[in-house]
Amino acid sequence: MFESALKGFLEGINHFSAGQAVMILVGILLIYLAIKHGVEPLLLIPIGFGAILVNLPLTELMKESEIWNEKGLLRIIYEAGILTEIFPCLIFIGIGAMADFSPLLANPRILFLSAAGQFGIFLTVILALQLGFTKLEACSIGIIGACDGPTSIYFSSRYARDLLGAISVAAYSYMALVPIIQPPLMRLLTTRKERTTRMDTLKVSVSTPVKIIFPIVVTIFTCLIAPKGAPLIGMLMLGNFLKESGVVQRLAQSAQNELINVVTLLLGICIGATMSADIFLKETTLKIFALGLVAIVLDTVCGVLLGKIMYRFSKGKINPLIGAAGISAFPMSARVVQREGQRADPQNFLLMHAVSVNAGGQIGSVMAAAIMLSTLSGMGIIS
Amino acid sequence: MSEEKIIAPMVGKVIKLNVKSGDQVKINQPVVVFESMKIEMDIMTPVDGTVKEIKVSPGQVIEAEQVLLTIETL
């Protein structure tokens, strides 16, 4: 009797595989990066812990079943929040409530640069197709280039579920790595003279009516040209509208604190749960990480090159460095531009201009996703 | 002798003053730590000289182009 009882205890250990051990180490690595180096701790802590949990044998946290109450705990949360795309959309309400688009509104011509930051997405899609990914998988991977976590999750939970873990971890990792990836490219592509370009002081004074109307106009415009993007842009702009309307402080506060915190926790643990050894430890994961890096490099290159063109046309009034801020990693990318500008000329302050481009990049990445969805549906690939 | 005004490059908040009145400063020495949009940055003096007057204090919210301190150049 004693022996059989002991056997019960050892069962878990007997089922432990090398792959699971590797994935637990990956989980520990994510947690280490978050605690020791401050890499996106809000996400990597729950993701890392989820990755450890789901790779312990026989725990059945992600168990599938026809009968709903026999499903694993994390499976229930995953199906309810991620497969329905509710989590990323709720997160967008919070992001919208935190975002301040006034630097963008004060400086609208800069929107071109925010658009240029999205080219990397489309170029990466072409590359992913060449590597043999399906059209939908390729689009999901390309979105990593937006440096936009929730959009990546939204897209892959819908069209590339098996890649969800890899894509979201790649998206959040590269978002955190923006300060390392971007500066060498920026220096490589610009001359010292261009980097020392000083720009006029930007005074942000946007009237309240403009700020209130902006989210409504963007919603109508985007949904008309790319209706498939309505859940994303709609929720983002709803959050922003709550804040700018000025009369529902309680709702705006909840959106940017309680709502986004609760959803981030649940989302993180679910993404961790998709990182089981049999799904994650594949060559595909490495390809996704490589392509994600390519996407961000291409975004930066396109942004800075357009910045150089605008430098020419403005007769040296626009510093091409700000083009690098056209991605969604907010405010990391703007900070990088400020630092590089000041490095070339200590008296140079590009932050406000970079923040304008960066705020545009946040909208730009969602719009790029929306346009991609509408294109795919126009081509009959999705319904 | 002339006076150089150091102004805020954008709206934000003074985090820390690295110098006090009467201090000698060298060109490109960081004199004020400034924060805008949750991003901290140094403001450096564009000239050599002596700090004449400090017009702001840590924690103070600043408008763009507001004078932070003045420096007397030789």
Short mmCIF file of C-alpha atoms in Angstrom, two decimals:
data_model
loop_
_atom_site.label_atom_id
_atom_site.label_comp_id
_atom_site.label_asym_id
_atom_site.label_seq_id
_atom_site.Cartn_x
_atom_site.Cartn_y
_atom_site.Cartn_z
CA MET A 1 0.00 0.00 0.00
CA PHE A 2 2.84 2.29 0.95
CA GLU A 3 4.50 1.63 -2.38
CA SER A 4 1.44 2.47 -4.43
CA ALA A 5 0.92 5.67 -2.46
CA LEU A 6 4.50 6.63 -3.18
CA LYS A 7 3.92 5.87 -6.86
CA GLY A 8 1.16 8.47 -6.87
CA PHE A 9 3.60 11.06 -5.65
CA LEU A 10 6.18 10.14 -8.24
CA GLU A 11 3.78 10.16 -11.17
CA GLY A 12 4.31 13.83 -11.91
CA ILE A 13 8.06 13.43 -11.87
CA ASN A 14 7.87 10.36 -14.12
CA HIS A 15 5.95 12.31 -16.74
CA PHE A 16 8.36 15.23 -16.72
CA SER A 17 9.96 15.72 -20.15
CA ALA A 18 13.13 17.51 -21.23
CA GLY A 19 11.05 19.94 -23.31
CA GLN A 20 9.01 20.91 -20.27
CA ALA A 21 12.20 21.50 -18.31
CA VAL A 22 13.43 23.81 -21.07
CA MET A 23 10.15 25.72 -21.05
CA ILE A 24 10.27 26.13 -17.27
CA LEU A 25 13.72 27.62 -17.73
CA VAL A 26 12.27 29.95 -20.38
CA GLY A 27 9.62 30.98 -17.84
CA ILE A 28 12.29 31.62 -15.23
CA LEU A 29 14.29 33.64 -17.78
CA LEU A 30 11.27 35.87 -18.48
CA ILE A 31 10.73 36.41 -14.76
CA TYR A 32 14.43 37.16 -14.31
CA LEU A 33 14.38 39.74 -17.12
CA ALA A 34 11.33 41.39 -15.59
CA ILE A 35 12.67 41.57 -12.04
CA LYS A 36 16.35 42.19 -12.68
CA HIS A 37 16.20 44.34 -15.80
CA GLY A 38 12.72 45.83 -15.62
CA VAL A 39 11.72 44.36 -19.00
CA GLU A 40 7.92 44.83 -19.25
CA PRO A 41 7.35 43.40 -15.75
CA LEU A 42 3.57 43.85 -15.88
CA LEU A 43 3.42 41.27 -18.63
CA LEU A 44 6.48 39.12 -18.26
CA ILE A 45 5.80 38.26 -14.60
CA PRO A 46 2.39 36.63 -15.28
CA ILE A 47 3.58 35.21 -18.63
CA GLY A 48 6.66 33.68 -17.02
CA PHE A 49 4.68 32.16 -14.18
CA GLY A 50 2.05 30.86 -16.59
CA ALA A 51 4.78 29.23 -18.68
CA ILE A 52 6.10 27.41 -15.59
CA LEU A 53 2.62 26.27 -14.52
CA VAL A 54 1.55 24.88 -17.85
CA ASN A 55 4.72 22.86 -18.30
CA LEU A 56 4.33 20.88 -15.11
CA PRO A 57 3.08 17.41 -16.05
CA LEU A 58 -0.43 16.13 -15.24
CA THR A 59 -1.65 19.48 -13.93
CA GLU A 60 -4.21 19.72 -16.73
CA LEU A 61 -4.52 23.48 -16.41
CA MET A 62 -5.02 23.73 -20.18
CA LYS A 63 -7.10 20.51 -20.45
CA GLU A 64 -9.62 20.49 -23.27
CA SER A 65 -13.03 18.95 -22.86
CA GLU A 66 -16.43 18.94 -24.51
CA ILE A 67 -17.99 19.61 -21.14
CA TRP A 68 -17.17 23.15 -20.10
CA ASN A 69 -16.75 22.56 -16.38
CA GLU A 70 -14.24 19.77 -17.00
CA LYS A 71 -11.88 22.10 -18.81
CA GLY A 72 -8.67 23.21 -17.12
CA LEU A 73 -8.67 26.49 -15.19
CA LEU A 74 -6.42 28.34 -17.61
CA ARG A 75 -8.24 26.81 -20.59
CA ILE A 76 -11.48 28.40 -19.39
CA ILE A 77 -9.88 31.84 -19.00
CA TYR A 78 -8.06 31.43 -22.33
CA GLU A 79 -11.20 30.50 -24.24
CA ALA A 80 -13.28 33.20 -22.60
CA GLY A 81 -10.81 36.03 -22.98
CA ILE A 82 -8.36 35.33 -25.77
CA LEU A 83 -10.22 33.17 -28.27
CA THR A 84 -13.09 35.65 -28.09
CA GLU A 85 -10.54 38.52 -28.46
CA ILE A 86 -12.14 40.26 -25.51
CA PHE A 87 -8.91 40.75 -23.52
CA PRO A 88 -6.91 42.69 -26.12
CA CYS A 89 -9.94 44.86 -26.89
CA LEU A 90 -10.48 45.69 -23.20
CA ILE A 91 -6.80 46.54 -22.89
CA PHE A 92 -7.24 49.00 -25.72
CA ILE A 93 -9.87 50.90 -23.73
CA GLY A 94 -7.25 51.38 -21.01
CA ILE A 95 -4.53 52.39 -23.47
CA GLY A 96 -6.88 54.89 -25.07
CA ALA A 97 -7.68 56.39 -21.68
CA MET A 98 -3.96 56.76 -20.96
CA ALA A 99 -2.98 58.13 -24.37
CA ASP A 100 -2.63 61.84 -24.97
CA PHE A 101 -2.92 62.62 -28.66
CA SER A 102 -2.53 66.38 -28.26
CA PRO A 103 1.14 66.50 -29.40
CA LEU A 104 -0.04 64.82 -32.59
CA LEU A 105 -2.94 67.25 -33.03
CA ALA A 106 -0.62 70.20 -32.49
CA ASN A 107 1.66 68.90 -35.20
CA PRO A 108 -0.41 66.97 -37.76
CA ARG A 109 2.06 67.06 -40.70
CA ILE A 110 4.13 64.62 -38.71
CA LEU A 111 1.52 61.92 -39.33
CA PHE A 112 3.43 60.90 -42.47
CA LEU A 113 6.26 59.68 -40.30
CA SER A 114 3.86 57.67 -38.15
CA ALA A 115 2.65 55.96 -41.30
CA ALA A 116 6.19 55.20 -42.47
CA GLY A 117 6.80 53.30 -39.25
CA GLN A 118 4.27 50.72 -40.39
CA PHE A 119 6.01 49.74 -43.64
CA GLY A 120 8.04 47.13 -41.81
CA ILE A 121 4.84 45.22 -41.08
CA PHE A 122 3.98 44.79 -44.73
CA LEU A 123 7.53 43.99 -45.84
CA THR A 124 7.77 41.34 -43.11
CA VAL A 125 4.53 39.75 -44.28
CA ILE A 126 6.08 39.27 -47.72
CA LEU A 127 9.19 37.76 -46.15
CA ALA A 128 7.15 35.41 -43.92
CA LEU A 129 5.23 34.22 -46.98
CA GLN A 130 8.54 33.37 -48.65
CA LEU A 131 9.51 31.32 -45.60
CA GLY A 132 6.42 29.18 -46.05
CA PHE A 133 4.03 30.58 -43.48
CA THR A 134 0.38 30.70 -44.53
CA LYS A 135 -1.08 34.10 -45.44
CA LEU A 136 -2.82 34.48 -42.10
CA GLU A 137 0.22 33.38 -40.11
CA ALA A 138 2.41 35.77 -42.10
CA CYS A 139 0.12 38.70 -41.30
CA SER A 140 0.08 37.79 -37.61
CA ILE A 141 3.88 37.72 -37.58
CA GLY A 142 4.18 41.00 -39.49
CA ILE A 143 2.12 42.76 -36.84
CA ILE A 144 5.02 42.21 -34.39
CA GLY A 145 6.66 45.02 -36.37
CA ALA A 146 4.08 47.42 -35.01
CA CYS A 147 5.63 46.88 -31.58
CA ASP A 148 2.10 46.68 -30.39
CA GLY A 149 1.29 43.86 -27.96
CA PRO A 150 -2.51 43.89 -27.88
CA THR A 151 -2.83 44.20 -31.66
CA SER A 152 -0.47 41.26 -32.14
CA ILE A 153 -2.48 39.18 -29.67
CA TYR A 154 -5.76 40.19 -31.26
CA PHE A 155 -4.55 39.21 -34.69
CA SER A 156 -2.91 35.91 -33.82
CA SER A 157 -5.65 34.75 -31.43
CA ARG A 158 -7.93 34.98 -34.39
CA TYR A 159 -5.86 33.70 -37.27
CA ALA A 160 -2.79 31.91 -35.94
CA ARG A 161 -3.64 30.38 -32.56
CA ASP A 162 -0.71 27.96 -32.46
CA LEU A 163 1.68 30.88 -32.87
CA LEU A 164 0.02 33.05 -30.20
CA GLY A 165 2.55 32.37 -27.45
CA ALA A 166 5.58 32.94 -29.65
CA ILE A 167 4.14 36.04 -31.34
CA SER A 168 3.09 37.78 -28.16
CA VAL A 169 6.33 37.04 -26.34
CA ALA A 170 8.25 38.28 -29.40
CA ALA A 171 6.12 41.44 -29.61
CA TYR A 172 6.60 42.35 -25.95
CA SER A 173 10.29 41.44 -25.93
CA TYR A 174 11.07 43.58 -28.93
CA MET A 175 9.01 46.42 -27.52
CA ALA A 176 11.32 46.35 -24.52
CA LEU A 177 14.37 46.04 -26.76
CA VAL A 178 13.56 49.17 -28.79
CA PRO A 179 16.22 51.21 -26.93
CA ILE A 180 18.84 48.66 -28.00
CA ILE A 181 17.68 47.91 -31.54
CA GLN A 182 16.96 51.42 -32.81
CA PRO A 183 19.97 53.65 -31.97
CA PRO A 184 22.62 51.89 -34.12
CA LEU A 185 20.27 51.96 -37.12
CA MET A 186 19.49 55.61 -36.56
CA ARG A 187 23.18 56.51 -36.45
CA LEU A 188 23.96 54.38 -39.47
CA LEU A 189 21.31 56.01 -41.65
CA THR A 190 21.86 59.67 -40.78
CA THR A 191 24.76 62.07 -41.04
CA ARG A 192 26.00 63.95 -38.01
CA LYS A 193 24.73 67.18 -39.55
CA GLU A 194 21.23 65.74 -39.89
CA ARG A 195 21.20 64.50 -36.30
CA THR A 196 22.18 67.91 -34.95
CA THR A 197 19.18 69.55 -36.64
CA ARG A 198 17.34 71.55 -34.00
CA MET A 199 13.61 71.88 -34.30
CA ASP A 200 11.34 74.71 -33.14
CA THR A 201 9.94 74.49 -29.64
CA LEU A 202 6.59 72.81 -29.93
CA LYS A 203 3.94 74.35 -27.77
CA VAL A 204 1.12 71.97 -27.15
CA SER A 205 -2.07 73.93 -27.02
CA VAL A 206 -4.95 72.04 -28.51
CA SER A 207 -8.44 73.23 -27.74
CA THR A 208 -10.78 70.95 -25.81
CA PRO A 209 -13.38 70.64 -28.62
CA VAL A 210 -10.67 69.38 -31.00
CA LYS A 211 -9.56 66.79 -28.45
CA ILE A 212 -13.14 65.63 -27.95
CA ILE A 213 -13.94 65.44 -31.66
CA PHE A 214 -10.68 63.69 -32.59
CA PRO A 215 -11.53 60.16 -31.28
CA ILE A 216 -14.95 60.30 -32.92
CA VAL A 217 -13.56 61.39 -36.30
CA VAL A 218 -10.80 58.75 -36.23
CA THR A 219 -13.34 56.04 -35.35
CA ILE A 220 -15.71 56.98 -38.16
CA PHE A 221 -12.93 57.39 -40.72
CA THR A 222 -11.14 54.13 -39.88
CA CYS A 223 -14.28 52.04 -39.59
CA LEU A 224 -15.53 53.29 -42.95
CA ILE A 225 -12.35 52.34 -44.80
CA ALA A 226 -11.46 49.30 -42.72
CA PRO A 227 -14.54 47.97 -40.94
CA LYS A 228 -12.70 44.86 -39.72
CA GLY A 229 -10.59 47.06 -37.48
CA ALA A 230 -13.62 48.39 -35.62
CA PRO A 231 -13.11 46.36 -32.42
CA LEU A 232 -9.54 47.63 -32.03
CA ILE A 233 -9.78 51.24 -33.11
CA GLY A 234 -13.27 51.52 -31.61
CA MET A 235 -12.11 50.45 -28.15
CA LEU A 236 -8.91 52.53 -28.33
CA MET A 237 -10.86 55.63 -29.25
CA LEU A 238 -13.61 54.87 -26.71
CA GLY A 239 -10.96 54.93 -23.98
CA ASN A 240 -9.54 58.20 -25.28
CA PHE A 241 -13.01 59.69 -25.56
CA LEU A 242 -13.79 58.78 -21.93
CA LYS A 243 -10.75 60.81 -20.90
CA GLU A 244 -11.16 63.77 -23.23
CA SER A 245 -14.90 64.20 -22.70
CA GLY A 246 -13.92 65.43 -19.25
CA VAL A 247 -17.21 64.47 -17.57
CA VAL A 248 -16.64 60.79 -16.79
CA GLN A 249 -13.45 60.92 -14.76
CA ARG A 250 -14.55 57.83 -12.81
CA LEU A 251 -14.84 55.73 -15.96
CA ALA A 252 -11.60 57.07 -17.42
CA GLN A 253 -9.79 56.31 -14.15
CA SER A 254 -11.21 52.77 -13.98
CA ALA A 255 -10.23 52.13 -17.58
CA GLN A 256 -6.60 53.17 -17.08
CA ASN A 257 -6.19 51.50 -13.69
CA GLU A 258 -8.51 48.70 -12.56
CA LEU A 259 -9.72 47.50 -15.95
CA ILE A 260 -6.34 47.38 -17.66
CA ASN A 261 -4.66 45.86 -14.58
CA VAL A 262 -7.14 43.02 -14.17
CA VAL A 263 -7.14 42.22 -17.88
CA THR A 264 -3.34 42.42 -18.12
CA LEU A 265 -3.06 39.86 -15.32
CA LEU A 266 -5.50 37.44 -16.96
CA LEU A 267 -4.02 38.01 -20.40
CA GLY A 268 -0.48 37.43 -19.15
CA ILE A 269 -1.26 34.15 -17.45
CA CYS A 270 -3.11 32.92 -20.56
CA ILE A 271 -0.24 33.77 -22.87
CA GLY A 272 2.09 31.92 -20.52
CA ALA A 273 -0.32 29.00 -20.69
CA THR A 274 0.02 28.82 -24.49
CA MET A 275 3.75 28.26 -24.09
CA SER A 276 3.64 24.51 -23.49
CA ALA A 277 6.70 22.63 -24.70
CA ASP A 278 4.95 20.80 -27.55
CA ILE A 279 3.71 24.06 -29.10
CA PHE A 280 6.54 26.45 -28.31
CA LEU A 281 9.69 24.37 -28.81
CA LYS A 282 9.62 24.36 -32.58
CA GLU A 283 11.73 25.81 -35.33
CA THR A 284 8.75 28.06 -36.13
CA THR A 285 9.26 29.96 -32.87
CA LEU A 286 12.81 30.85 -33.84
CA LYS A 287 11.61 31.99 -37.26
CA ILE A 288 8.99 34.20 -35.61
CA PHE A 289 11.58 35.82 -33.35
CA ALA A 290 13.87 36.40 -36.35
CA LEU A 291 11.05 37.87 -38.45
CA GLY A 292 9.90 40.07 -35.58
CA LEU A 293 13.37 41.55 -35.37
CA VAL A 294 13.40 42.10 -39.15
CA ALA A 295 10.02 43.86 -38.88
CA ILE A 296 11.23 46.34 -36.27
CA VAL A 297 14.47 46.99 -38.14
CA LEU A 298 12.52 47.69 -41.34
CA ASP A 299 10.09 50.00 -39.49
CA THR A 300 12.98 52.01 -38.15
CA VAL A 301 14.74 52.13 -41.51
CA CYS A 302 11.59 53.25 -43.37
CA GLY A 303 10.81 55.86 -40.71
CA VAL A 304 14.29 57.37 -40.71
CA LEU A 305 14.48 57.34 -44.53
CA LEU A 306 11.19 59.22 -44.79
CA GLY A 307 12.54 61.55 -42.12
CA LYS A 308 15.52 62.20 -44.41
CA ILE A 309 13.20 63.02 -47.28
CA MET A 310 11.28 65.44 -45.06
CA TYR A 311 14.62 66.92 -43.96
CA ARG A 312 15.36 67.68 -47.64
CA PHE A 313 11.94 69.12 -48.38
CA SER A 314 11.79 71.25 -45.24
CA LYS A 315 15.25 72.61 -46.13
CA GLY A 316 16.80 71.18 -42.98
CA LYS A 317 14.05 72.02 -40.50
CA ILE A 318 12.95 68.47 -39.66
CA ASN A 319 15.39 66.19 -37.88
CA PRO A 320 15.26 62.78 -39.60
CA LEU A 321 15.76 61.00 -36.26
CA ILE A 322 12.14 61.60 -35.30
CA GLY A 323 11.11 59.23 -38.11
CA ALA A 324 12.27 56.35 -35.92
CA ALA A 325 9.47 57.09 -33.45
CA GLY A 326 6.72 56.06 -35.88
CA ILE A 327 6.20 52.74 -34.13
CA SER A 328 3.78 51.90 -31.38
CA ALA A 329 6.31 51.37 -28.58
CA PHE A 330 5.24 54.33 -26.49
CA PRO A 331 7.08 56.21 -25.08
CA MET A 332 10.23 54.08 -25.48
CA SER A 333 10.75 55.12 -29.04
CA ALA A 334 10.31 58.84 -28.37
CA ARG A 335 12.83 58.56 -25.55
CA VAL A 336 15.35 56.92 -27.88
CA VAL A 337 15.01 59.81 -30.36
CA GLN A 338 15.48 62.39 -27.61
CA ARG A 339 18.60 60.61 -26.37
CA GLU A 340 20.16 60.28 -29.82
CA GLY A 341 19.45 63.91 -30.67
CA GLN A 342 21.00 65.10 -27.43
CA ARG A 343 23.98 62.84 -28.01
CA ALA A 344 24.74 64.58 -31.29
CA ASP A 345 24.06 68.02 -29.84
CA PRO A 346 23.57 68.44 -26.07
CA GLN A 347 21.34 71.48 -26.67
CA ASN A 348 18.97 69.56 -28.89
CA PHE A 349 15.50 68.65 -27.61
CA LEU A 350 13.47 66.53 -30.00
CA LEU A 351 11.24 64.88 -27.42
CA MET A 352 8.01 66.75 -28.16
CA HIS A 353 8.31 66.14 -31.88
CA ALA A 354 9.20 62.52 -31.30
CA VAL A 355 6.24 62.08 -28.96
CA SER A 356 3.95 63.45 -31.70
CA VAL A 357 5.22 60.86 -34.14
CA ASN A 358 5.06 58.16 -31.47
CA ALA A 359 1.44 58.98 -30.58
CA GLY A 360 0.64 58.76 -34.28
CA GLY A 361 2.43 55.42 -34.38
CA GLN A 362 0.07 54.07 -31.72
CA ILE A 363 -2.89 54.85 -33.95
CA GLY A 364 -0.94 53.87 -37.06
CA SER A 365 -0.28 50.31 -35.93
CA VAL A 366 -3.95 49.71 -35.16
CA MET A 367 -4.91 51.21 -38.51
CA ALA A 368 -2.34 49.03 -40.28
CA ALA A 369 -3.90 45.97 -38.66
CA ALA A 370 -7.36 47.16 -39.62
CA ILE A 371 -6.31 47.71 -43.22
CA MET A 372 -4.68 44.29 -43.31
CA LEU A 373 -7.87 42.64 -42.06
CA SER A 374 -9.96 44.46 -44.63
CA THR A 375 -7.54 43.56 -47.42
CA LEU A 376 -7.61 39.90 -46.41
CA SER A 377 -11.38 39.94 -46.33
CA GLY A 378 -11.48 41.72 -49.69
CA MET A 379 -9.26 38.99 -51.13
CA GLY A 380 -11.64 36.40 -49.72
CA ILE A 381 -9.02 34.86 -47.41
CA ILE A 382 -11.05 35.56 -44.29
CA SER A 383 -14.77 36.08 -43.98
CA MET B 1 30.12 90.20 -19.51
CA SER B 2 26.76 89.05 -20.66
CA GLU B 3 23.89 87.03 -19.34
CA GLU B 4 22.64 83.78 -20.86
CA LYS B 5 19.15 82.54 -20.06
CA ILE B 6 18.58 78.80 -19.90
CA ILE B 7 15.01 78.06 -20.93
CA ALA B 8 12.80 75.00 -20.71
CA PRO B 9 12.74 73.19 -24.07
CA MET B 10 9.15 72.02 -23.54
CA VAL B 11 6.45 71.76 -20.91
CA GLY B 12 7.42 69.56 -18.01
CA LYS B 13 8.63 69.40 -14.47
CA VAL B 14 11.93 70.23 -12.75
CA ILE B 15 13.24 67.09 -11.04
CA LYS B 16 16.59 68.25 -9.73
CA LEU B 17 18.94 71.23 -9.84
CA ASN B 18 22.59 70.20 -10.17
CA VAL B 19 23.98 73.66 -9.49
CA LYS B 20 23.45 76.54 -7.11
CA SER B 21 23.87 80.24 -7.43
CA GLY B 22 27.54 81.23 -7.75
CA ASP B 23 28.69 77.87 -9.14
CA GLN B 24 31.17 77.81 -12.02
CA VAL B 25 29.82 75.84 -15.01
CA LYS B 26 31.47 74.54 -18.17
CA ILE B 27 29.81 74.27 -21.56
CA ASN B 28 27.54 71.19 -21.90
CA GLN B 29 27.56 70.53 -18.18
CA PRO B 30 24.14 69.22 -17.03
CA VAL B 31 22.56 71.86 -14.83
CA VAL B 32 18.93 70.79 -14.53
CA VAL B 33 17.24 67.38 -14.61
CA PHE B 34 13.93 67.85 -16.32
CA GLU B 35 10.95 65.58 -16.88
CA SER B 36 8.37 65.71 -19.62
CA MET B 37 5.87 62.99 -20.49
CA LYS B 38 7.45 60.66 -17.91
CA ILE B 39 10.83 60.94 -19.63
CA GLU B 40 13.77 62.39 -17.74
CA MET B 41 16.47 64.35 -19.52
CA ASP B 42 19.36 66.64 -18.71
CA ILE B 43 19.45 70.27 -19.66
CA MET B 44 23.01 71.38 -20.35
CA THR B 45 24.44 74.86 -20.25
CA PRO B 46 25.30 76.19 -23.71
CA VAL B 47 28.07 78.44 -22.34
CA ASP B 48 30.90 78.62 -19.78
CA GLY B 49 30.27 80.96 -16.87
CA THR B 50 28.89 81.46 -13.37
CA VAL B 51 25.34 80.62 -12.28
CA LYS B 52 23.75 83.97 -11.50
CA GLU B 53 20.18 83.26 -10.54
CA ILE B 54 18.06 80.13 -10.21
CA LYS B 55 14.43 80.83 -10.98
CA VAL B 56 12.80 77.45 -10.38
CA SER B 57 12.72 74.81 -7.68
CA PRO B 58 12.50 70.99 -7.84
CA GLY B 59 8.97 69.72 -8.39
CA GLN B 60 7.87 72.90 -10.13
CA VAL B 61 5.80 72.58 -13.31
CA ILE B 62 7.28 74.57 -16.18
CA GLU B 63 5.89 76.01 -19.40
CA ALA B 64 7.85 75.75 -22.66
CA GLU B 65 10.45 78.51 -22.96
CA GLN B 66 10.17 79.52 -19.31
CA VAL B 67 13.49 80.72 -17.89
CA LEU B 68 15.03 78.14 -15.54
CA LEU B 69 18.23 79.90 -14.57
CA THR B 70 20.62 82.55 -15.79
CA ILE B 71 24.35 82.26 -16.33
CA GLU B 72 26.82 85.10 -16.40
CA THR B 73 29.47 84.61 -19.06
CA LEU B 74 32.94 86.09 -18.92
#
